[in-house]
mmCIF file of C-alpha atoms in Angstrom:
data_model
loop_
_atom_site.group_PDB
_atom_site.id
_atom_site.type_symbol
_atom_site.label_atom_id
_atom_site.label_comp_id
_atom_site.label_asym_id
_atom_site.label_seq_id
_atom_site.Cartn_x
_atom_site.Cartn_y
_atom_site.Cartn_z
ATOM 1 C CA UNK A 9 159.232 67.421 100.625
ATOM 2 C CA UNK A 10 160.955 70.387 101.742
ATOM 3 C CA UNK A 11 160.039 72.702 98.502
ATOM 4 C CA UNK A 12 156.466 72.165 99.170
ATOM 5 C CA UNK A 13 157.176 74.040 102.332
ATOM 6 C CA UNK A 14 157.309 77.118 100.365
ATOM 7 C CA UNK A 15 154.177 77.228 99.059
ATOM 8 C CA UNK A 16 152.580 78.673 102.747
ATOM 9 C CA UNK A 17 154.456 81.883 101.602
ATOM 10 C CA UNK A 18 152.240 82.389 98.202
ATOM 11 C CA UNK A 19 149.637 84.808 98.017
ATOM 12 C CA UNK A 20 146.761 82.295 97.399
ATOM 13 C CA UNK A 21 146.333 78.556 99.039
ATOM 14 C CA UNK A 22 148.111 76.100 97.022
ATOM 15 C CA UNK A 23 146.115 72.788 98.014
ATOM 16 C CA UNK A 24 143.579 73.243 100.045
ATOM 17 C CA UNK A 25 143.827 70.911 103.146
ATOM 18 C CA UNK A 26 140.065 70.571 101.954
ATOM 19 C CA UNK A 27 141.005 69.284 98.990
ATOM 20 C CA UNK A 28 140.961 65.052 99.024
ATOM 21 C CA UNK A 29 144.589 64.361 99.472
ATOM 22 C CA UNK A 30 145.115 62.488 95.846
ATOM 23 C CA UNK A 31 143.891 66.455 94.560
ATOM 24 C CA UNK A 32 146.238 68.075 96.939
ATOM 25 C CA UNK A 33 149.141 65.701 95.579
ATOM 26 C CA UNK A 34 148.357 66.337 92.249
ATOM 27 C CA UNK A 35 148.256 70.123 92.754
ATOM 28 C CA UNK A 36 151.429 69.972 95.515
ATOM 29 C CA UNK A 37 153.617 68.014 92.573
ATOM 30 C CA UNK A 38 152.424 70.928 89.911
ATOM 31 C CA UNK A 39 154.183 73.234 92.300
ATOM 32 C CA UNK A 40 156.708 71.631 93.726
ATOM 33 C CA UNK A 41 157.622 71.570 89.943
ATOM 34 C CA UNK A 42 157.024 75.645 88.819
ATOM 35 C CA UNK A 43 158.972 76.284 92.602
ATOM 36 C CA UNK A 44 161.529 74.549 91.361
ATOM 37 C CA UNK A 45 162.063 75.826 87.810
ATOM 38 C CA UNK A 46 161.387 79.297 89.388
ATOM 39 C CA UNK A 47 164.177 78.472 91.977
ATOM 40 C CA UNK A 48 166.485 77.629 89.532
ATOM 41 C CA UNK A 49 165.669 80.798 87.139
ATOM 42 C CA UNK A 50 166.029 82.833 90.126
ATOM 43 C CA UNK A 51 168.576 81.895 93.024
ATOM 44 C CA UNK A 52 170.761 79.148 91.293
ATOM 45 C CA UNK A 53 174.383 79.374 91.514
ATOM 46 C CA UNK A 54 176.569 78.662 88.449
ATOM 47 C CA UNK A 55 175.055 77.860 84.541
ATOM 48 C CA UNK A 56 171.431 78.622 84.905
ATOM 49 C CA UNK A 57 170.350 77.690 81.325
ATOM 50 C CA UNK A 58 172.323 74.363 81.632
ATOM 51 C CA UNK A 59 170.467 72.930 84.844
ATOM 52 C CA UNK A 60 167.069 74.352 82.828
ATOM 53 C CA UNK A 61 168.679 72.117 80.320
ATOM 54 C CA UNK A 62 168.584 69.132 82.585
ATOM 55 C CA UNK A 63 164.951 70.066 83.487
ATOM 56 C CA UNK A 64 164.101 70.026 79.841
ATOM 57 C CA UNK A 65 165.987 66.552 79.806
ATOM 58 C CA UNK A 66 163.942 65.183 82.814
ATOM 59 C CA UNK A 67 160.071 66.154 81.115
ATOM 60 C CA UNK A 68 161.396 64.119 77.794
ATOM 61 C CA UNK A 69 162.135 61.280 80.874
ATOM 62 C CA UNK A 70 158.300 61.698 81.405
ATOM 63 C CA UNK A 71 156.665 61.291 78.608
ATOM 64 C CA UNK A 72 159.361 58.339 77.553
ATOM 65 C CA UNK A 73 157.874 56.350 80.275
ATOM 66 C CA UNK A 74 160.449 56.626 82.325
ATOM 67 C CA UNK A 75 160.045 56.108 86.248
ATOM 68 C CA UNK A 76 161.865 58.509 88.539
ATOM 69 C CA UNK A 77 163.118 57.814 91.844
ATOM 70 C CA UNK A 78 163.530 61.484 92.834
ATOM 71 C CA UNK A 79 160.331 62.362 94.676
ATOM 72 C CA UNK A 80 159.605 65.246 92.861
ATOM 73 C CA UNK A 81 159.959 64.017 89.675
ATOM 74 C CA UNK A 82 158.117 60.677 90.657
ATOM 75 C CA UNK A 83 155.199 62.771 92.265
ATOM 76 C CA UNK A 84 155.177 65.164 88.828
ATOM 77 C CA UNK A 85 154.864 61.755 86.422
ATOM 78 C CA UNK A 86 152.307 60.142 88.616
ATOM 79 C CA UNK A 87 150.271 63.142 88.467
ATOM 80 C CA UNK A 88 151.293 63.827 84.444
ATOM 81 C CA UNK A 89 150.000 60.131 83.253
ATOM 82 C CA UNK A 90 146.863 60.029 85.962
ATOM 83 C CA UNK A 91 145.623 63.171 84.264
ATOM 84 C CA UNK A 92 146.681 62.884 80.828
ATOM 85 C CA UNK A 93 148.647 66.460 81.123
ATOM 86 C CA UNK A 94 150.274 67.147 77.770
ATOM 87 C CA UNK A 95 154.063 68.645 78.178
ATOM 88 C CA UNK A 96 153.295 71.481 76.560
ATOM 89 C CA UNK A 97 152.531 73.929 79.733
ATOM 90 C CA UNK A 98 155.912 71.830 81.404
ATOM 91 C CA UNK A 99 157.709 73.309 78.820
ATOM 92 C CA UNK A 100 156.517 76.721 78.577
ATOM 93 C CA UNK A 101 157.634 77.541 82.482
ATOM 94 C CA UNK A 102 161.125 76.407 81.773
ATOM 95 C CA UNK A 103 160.485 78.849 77.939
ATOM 96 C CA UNK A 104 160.227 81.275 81.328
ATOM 97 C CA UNK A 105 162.664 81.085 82.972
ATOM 98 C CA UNK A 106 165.176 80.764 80.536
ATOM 99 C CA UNK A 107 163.849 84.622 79.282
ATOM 100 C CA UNK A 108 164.504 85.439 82.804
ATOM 101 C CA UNK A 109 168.112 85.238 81.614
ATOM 102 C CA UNK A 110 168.162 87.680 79.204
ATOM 103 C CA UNK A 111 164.971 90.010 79.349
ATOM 104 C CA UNK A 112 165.338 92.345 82.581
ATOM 105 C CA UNK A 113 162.574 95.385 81.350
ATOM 106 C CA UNK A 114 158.872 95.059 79.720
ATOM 107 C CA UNK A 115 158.252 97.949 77.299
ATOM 108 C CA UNK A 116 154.649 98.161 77.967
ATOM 109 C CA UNK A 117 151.682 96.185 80.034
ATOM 110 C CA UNK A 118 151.295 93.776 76.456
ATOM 111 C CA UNK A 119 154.899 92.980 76.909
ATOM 112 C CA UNK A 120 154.370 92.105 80.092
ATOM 113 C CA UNK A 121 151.353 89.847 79.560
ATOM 114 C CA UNK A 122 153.496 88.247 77.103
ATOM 115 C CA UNK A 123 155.616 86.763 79.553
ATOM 116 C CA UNK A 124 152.856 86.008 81.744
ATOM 117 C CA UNK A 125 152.238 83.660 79.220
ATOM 118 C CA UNK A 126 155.324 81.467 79.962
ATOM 119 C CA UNK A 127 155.663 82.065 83.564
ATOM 120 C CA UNK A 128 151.906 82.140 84.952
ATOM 121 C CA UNK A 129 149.161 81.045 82.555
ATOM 122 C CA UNK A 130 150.411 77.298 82.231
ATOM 123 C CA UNK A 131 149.912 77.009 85.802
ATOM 124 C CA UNK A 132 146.228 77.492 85.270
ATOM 125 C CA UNK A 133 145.815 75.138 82.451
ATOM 126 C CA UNK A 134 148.132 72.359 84.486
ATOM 127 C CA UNK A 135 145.290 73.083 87.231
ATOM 128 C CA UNK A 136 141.942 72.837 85.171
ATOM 129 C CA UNK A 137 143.758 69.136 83.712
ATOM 130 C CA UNK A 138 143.990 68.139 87.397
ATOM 131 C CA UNK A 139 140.208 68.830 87.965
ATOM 132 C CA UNK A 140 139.766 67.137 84.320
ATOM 133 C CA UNK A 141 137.671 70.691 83.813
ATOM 134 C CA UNK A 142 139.961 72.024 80.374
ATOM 135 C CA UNK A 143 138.011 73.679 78.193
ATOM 136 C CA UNK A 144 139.468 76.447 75.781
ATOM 137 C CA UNK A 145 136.544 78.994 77.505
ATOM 138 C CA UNK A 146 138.251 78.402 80.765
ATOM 139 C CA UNK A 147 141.888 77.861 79.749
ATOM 140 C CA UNK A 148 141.193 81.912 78.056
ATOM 141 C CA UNK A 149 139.808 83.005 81.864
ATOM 142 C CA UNK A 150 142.140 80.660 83.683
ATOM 143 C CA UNK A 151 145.060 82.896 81.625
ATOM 144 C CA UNK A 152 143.405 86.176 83.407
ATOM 145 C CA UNK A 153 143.526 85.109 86.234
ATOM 146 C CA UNK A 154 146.564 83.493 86.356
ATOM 147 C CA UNK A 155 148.374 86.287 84.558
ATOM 148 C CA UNK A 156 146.643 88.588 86.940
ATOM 149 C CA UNK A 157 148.331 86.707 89.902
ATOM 150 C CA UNK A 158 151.909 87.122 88.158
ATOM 151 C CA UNK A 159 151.767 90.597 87.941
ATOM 152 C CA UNK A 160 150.396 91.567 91.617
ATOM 153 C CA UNK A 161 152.993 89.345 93.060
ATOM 154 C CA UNK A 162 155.720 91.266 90.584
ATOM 155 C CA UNK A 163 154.094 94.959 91.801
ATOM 156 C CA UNK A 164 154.969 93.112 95.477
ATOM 157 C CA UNK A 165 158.187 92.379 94.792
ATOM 158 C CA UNK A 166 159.734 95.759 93.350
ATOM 159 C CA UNK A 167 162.509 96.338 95.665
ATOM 160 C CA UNK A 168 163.660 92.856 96.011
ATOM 161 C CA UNK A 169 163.265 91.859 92.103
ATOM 162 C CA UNK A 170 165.208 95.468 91.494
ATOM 163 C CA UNK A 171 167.905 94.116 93.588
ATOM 164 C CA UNK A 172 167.982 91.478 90.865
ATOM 165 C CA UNK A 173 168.809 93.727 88.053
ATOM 166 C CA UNK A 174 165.016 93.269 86.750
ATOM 167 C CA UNK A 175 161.725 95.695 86.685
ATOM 168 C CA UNK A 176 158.766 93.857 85.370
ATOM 169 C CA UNK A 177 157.113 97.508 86.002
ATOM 170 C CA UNK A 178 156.367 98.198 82.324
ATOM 171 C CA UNK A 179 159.195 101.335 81.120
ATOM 172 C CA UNK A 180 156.311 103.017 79.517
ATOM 173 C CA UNK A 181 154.393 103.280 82.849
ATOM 174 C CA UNK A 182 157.601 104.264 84.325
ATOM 175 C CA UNK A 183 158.003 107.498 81.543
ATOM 176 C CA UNK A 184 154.010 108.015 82.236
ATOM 177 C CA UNK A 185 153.917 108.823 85.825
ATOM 178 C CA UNK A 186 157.742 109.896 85.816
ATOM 179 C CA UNK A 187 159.369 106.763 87.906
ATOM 180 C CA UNK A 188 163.076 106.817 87.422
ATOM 181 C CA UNK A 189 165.033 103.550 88.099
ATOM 182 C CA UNK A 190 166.752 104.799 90.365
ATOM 183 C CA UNK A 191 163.494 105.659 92.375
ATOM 184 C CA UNK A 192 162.693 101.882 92.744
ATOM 185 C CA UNK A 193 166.026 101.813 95.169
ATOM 186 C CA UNK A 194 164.793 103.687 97.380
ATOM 187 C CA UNK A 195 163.540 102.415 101.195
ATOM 188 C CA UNK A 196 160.235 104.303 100.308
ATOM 189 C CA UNK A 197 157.926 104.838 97.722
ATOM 190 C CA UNK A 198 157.676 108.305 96.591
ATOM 191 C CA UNK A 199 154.359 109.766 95.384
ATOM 192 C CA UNK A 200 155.344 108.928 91.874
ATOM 193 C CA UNK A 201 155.884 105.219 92.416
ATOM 194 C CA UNK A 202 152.946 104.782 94.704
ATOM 195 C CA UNK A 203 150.947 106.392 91.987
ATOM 196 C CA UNK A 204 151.997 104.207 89.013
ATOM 197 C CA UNK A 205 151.887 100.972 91.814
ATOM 198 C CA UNK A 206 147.915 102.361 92.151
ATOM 199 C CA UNK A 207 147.758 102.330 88.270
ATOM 200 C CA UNK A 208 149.153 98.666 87.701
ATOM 201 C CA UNK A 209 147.332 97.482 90.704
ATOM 202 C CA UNK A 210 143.575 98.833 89.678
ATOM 203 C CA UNK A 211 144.663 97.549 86.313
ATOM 204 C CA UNK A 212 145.528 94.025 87.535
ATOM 205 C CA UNK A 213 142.433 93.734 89.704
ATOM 206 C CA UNK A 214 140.123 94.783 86.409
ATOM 207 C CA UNK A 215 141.944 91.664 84.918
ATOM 208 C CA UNK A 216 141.155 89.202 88.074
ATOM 209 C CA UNK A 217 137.737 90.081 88.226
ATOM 210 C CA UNK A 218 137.332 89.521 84.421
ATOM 211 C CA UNK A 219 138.940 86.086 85.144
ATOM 212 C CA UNK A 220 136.993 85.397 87.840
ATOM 213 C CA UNK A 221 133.928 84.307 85.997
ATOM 214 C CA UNK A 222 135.417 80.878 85.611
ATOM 215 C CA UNK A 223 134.674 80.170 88.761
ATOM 216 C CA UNK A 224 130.990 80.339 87.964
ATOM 217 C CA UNK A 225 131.546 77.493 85.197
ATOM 218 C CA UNK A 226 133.049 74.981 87.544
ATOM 219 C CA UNK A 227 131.639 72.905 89.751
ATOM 220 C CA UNK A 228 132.912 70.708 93.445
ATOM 221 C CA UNK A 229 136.428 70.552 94.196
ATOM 222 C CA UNK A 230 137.758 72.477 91.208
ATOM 223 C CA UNK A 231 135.483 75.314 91.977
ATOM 224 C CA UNK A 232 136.569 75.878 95.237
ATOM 225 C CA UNK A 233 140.296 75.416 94.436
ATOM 226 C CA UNK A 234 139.813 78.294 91.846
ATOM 227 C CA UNK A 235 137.897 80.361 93.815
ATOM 228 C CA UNK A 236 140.769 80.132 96.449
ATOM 229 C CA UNK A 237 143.611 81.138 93.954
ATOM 230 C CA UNK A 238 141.087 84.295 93.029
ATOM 231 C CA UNK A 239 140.365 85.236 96.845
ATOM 232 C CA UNK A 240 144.190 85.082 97.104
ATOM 233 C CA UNK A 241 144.681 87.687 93.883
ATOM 234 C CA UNK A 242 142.169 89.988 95.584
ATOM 235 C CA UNK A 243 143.650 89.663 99.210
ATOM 236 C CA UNK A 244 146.908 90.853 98.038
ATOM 237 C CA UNK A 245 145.221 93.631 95.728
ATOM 238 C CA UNK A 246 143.664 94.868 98.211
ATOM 239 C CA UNK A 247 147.397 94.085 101.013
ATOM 240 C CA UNK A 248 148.649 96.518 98.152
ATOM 241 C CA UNK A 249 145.899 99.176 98.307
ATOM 242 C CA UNK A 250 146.390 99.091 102.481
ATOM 243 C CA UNK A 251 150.267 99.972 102.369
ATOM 244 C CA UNK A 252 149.422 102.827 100.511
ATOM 245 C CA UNK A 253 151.078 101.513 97.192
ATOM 246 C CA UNK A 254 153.806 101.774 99.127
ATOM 247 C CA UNK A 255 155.789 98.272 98.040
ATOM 248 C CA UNK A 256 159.516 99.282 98.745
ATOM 249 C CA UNK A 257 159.199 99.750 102.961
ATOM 250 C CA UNK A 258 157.780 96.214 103.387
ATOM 251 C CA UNK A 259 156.462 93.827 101.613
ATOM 252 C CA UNK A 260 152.462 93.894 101.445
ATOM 253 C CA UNK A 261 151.111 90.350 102.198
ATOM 254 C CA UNK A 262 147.587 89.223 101.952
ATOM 255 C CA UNK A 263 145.586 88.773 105.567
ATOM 256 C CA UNK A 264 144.514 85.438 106.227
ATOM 257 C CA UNK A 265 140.698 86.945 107.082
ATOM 258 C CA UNK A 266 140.799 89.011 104.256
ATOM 259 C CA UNK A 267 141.448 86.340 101.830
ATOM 260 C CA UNK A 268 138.567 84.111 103.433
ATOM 261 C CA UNK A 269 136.697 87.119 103.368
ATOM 262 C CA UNK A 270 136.865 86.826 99.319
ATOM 263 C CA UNK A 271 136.533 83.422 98.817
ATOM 264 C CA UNK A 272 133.029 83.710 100.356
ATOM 265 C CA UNK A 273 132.935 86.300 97.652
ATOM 266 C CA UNK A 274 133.869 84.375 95.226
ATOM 267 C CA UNK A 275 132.015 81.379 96.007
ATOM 268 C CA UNK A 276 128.979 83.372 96.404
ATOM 269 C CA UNK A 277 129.153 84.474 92.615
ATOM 270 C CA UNK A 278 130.854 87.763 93.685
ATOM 271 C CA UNK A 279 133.029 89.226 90.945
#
């Protein structure tokens, strides 16, 4: 399927070609669907809310019993009924989306969370009811994690999501370190945006590592998945920390050792 192409460009290993391969379908349907809702929230031409609409329409097809022929939607039901996945986090990623419509700034980093919410933490819990390993303990550090993810690959994307007419930089870390909009437009960082981009990344990372005690309450396959999507959040913390904050000259990606580097980490109990 040609969507699960993208998921070689995220920050943190999707499936894990050491996953079994009914896991890494499981897992490669979950994202095949959040790539698509994102796609549509994002980079869709014409009425966005409308084909979220049709989204909305195809999850009630779901849980009717209904059997798709479209291959992601076929893929996403197999995996729904083998794992007993309520709709609920289904839902809450198109709730995402569709705020991506209207809400363009985040007055502070509890605002921001908020939307993290929608558009990250539902990921997590669709993940822990793939590994059957849902507990509320886990689903509350899953959401740190997963919320942690969200927001270092938002303080990646500054340039390009400001070329979007959105800044998920909270505006009152913007009026703390003295970032003007207009700054963000620029083809480098200034010493005021690579200090609030230190701020909200040393933030973000103090949030990972808090999630990343779940990783000592799994076991098997789902522990090693997990501890992949954490190695992944540190990589690119640490991708961030190398450019020198800098996140409007390039784009800082994660490097393949260092992110192997941290799963051993995490693995290992490291936090």
């Amino acid at each position: 399927m040609a969507i699960h192409r993208k998921a070689g460009t995220e920050n943190f290993t999707v499936a894990s070609l050491l996953l079994p391969p009914r896991i890494r379908r499981r897992l490669l349907s979950i994202y095949a669907f959040a790539r698509l809702v994102d796609d549509i929230g994002d980079e869709a031409t014409g009425d966005r809310n409308a084909l979220l609409d049709k989204v909305d329409r195809d999850i009630d097809r779901i849980y009717a019993g209904y059997v798709a022929t479209d291959p992601l939607w076929a893929d996403l039901t197999v995996t729904v009924h083998e794992c007993g996945i309520p709709r609920t986090p289904l839902d809450r990623l198109v709730q995402a989306n569709r705020r991506d419509q209207q809400v363009k700034r985040y007055r502070d980093f509890t605002d921001l969370l908020g939307y993290c919410e929608l558009s990250a933490n539902p990921v997590g819990h669709l993940v822990l009811h793939v590994f059957d390993a849902m507990t509320p303990e886990r689903a509350a550090l899953s959401d740190k994690v997963c919320s942690a993810l969200q927001v270092l690959e938002h303080l990646q994307d500054v340039a390009e999501d400001h070329r979007a007419g959105r800044i998920y930089l909270p505006a009152e870390d913007l009026e703390r370190f003295g970032v003007k909009e207009a700054d963000l437009a620029a083809t480098k960082a200034n010493r005021e945006v690579r200090a609030l981009i230190a701020f909200e990344t040393q933030r973000t990372l103090r949030l990972l590592d808090e999630g990343a005690a779940i990783v000592g309450t799994l076991s098997g396959l789902a522990r090693l998945a997990v501890a992949g999507y954490v190695a992944g959040g540190r990589a690119t913390a640490a991708a961030i920390v190398n450019a020198g904050f800098d996140v409007l000259t390039t784009t800082p990606r994660p490097r393949k050792s260092r992110t192997a580097a941290e799963l051993v980490r995490s693995l290992g109990g490291g936090r």
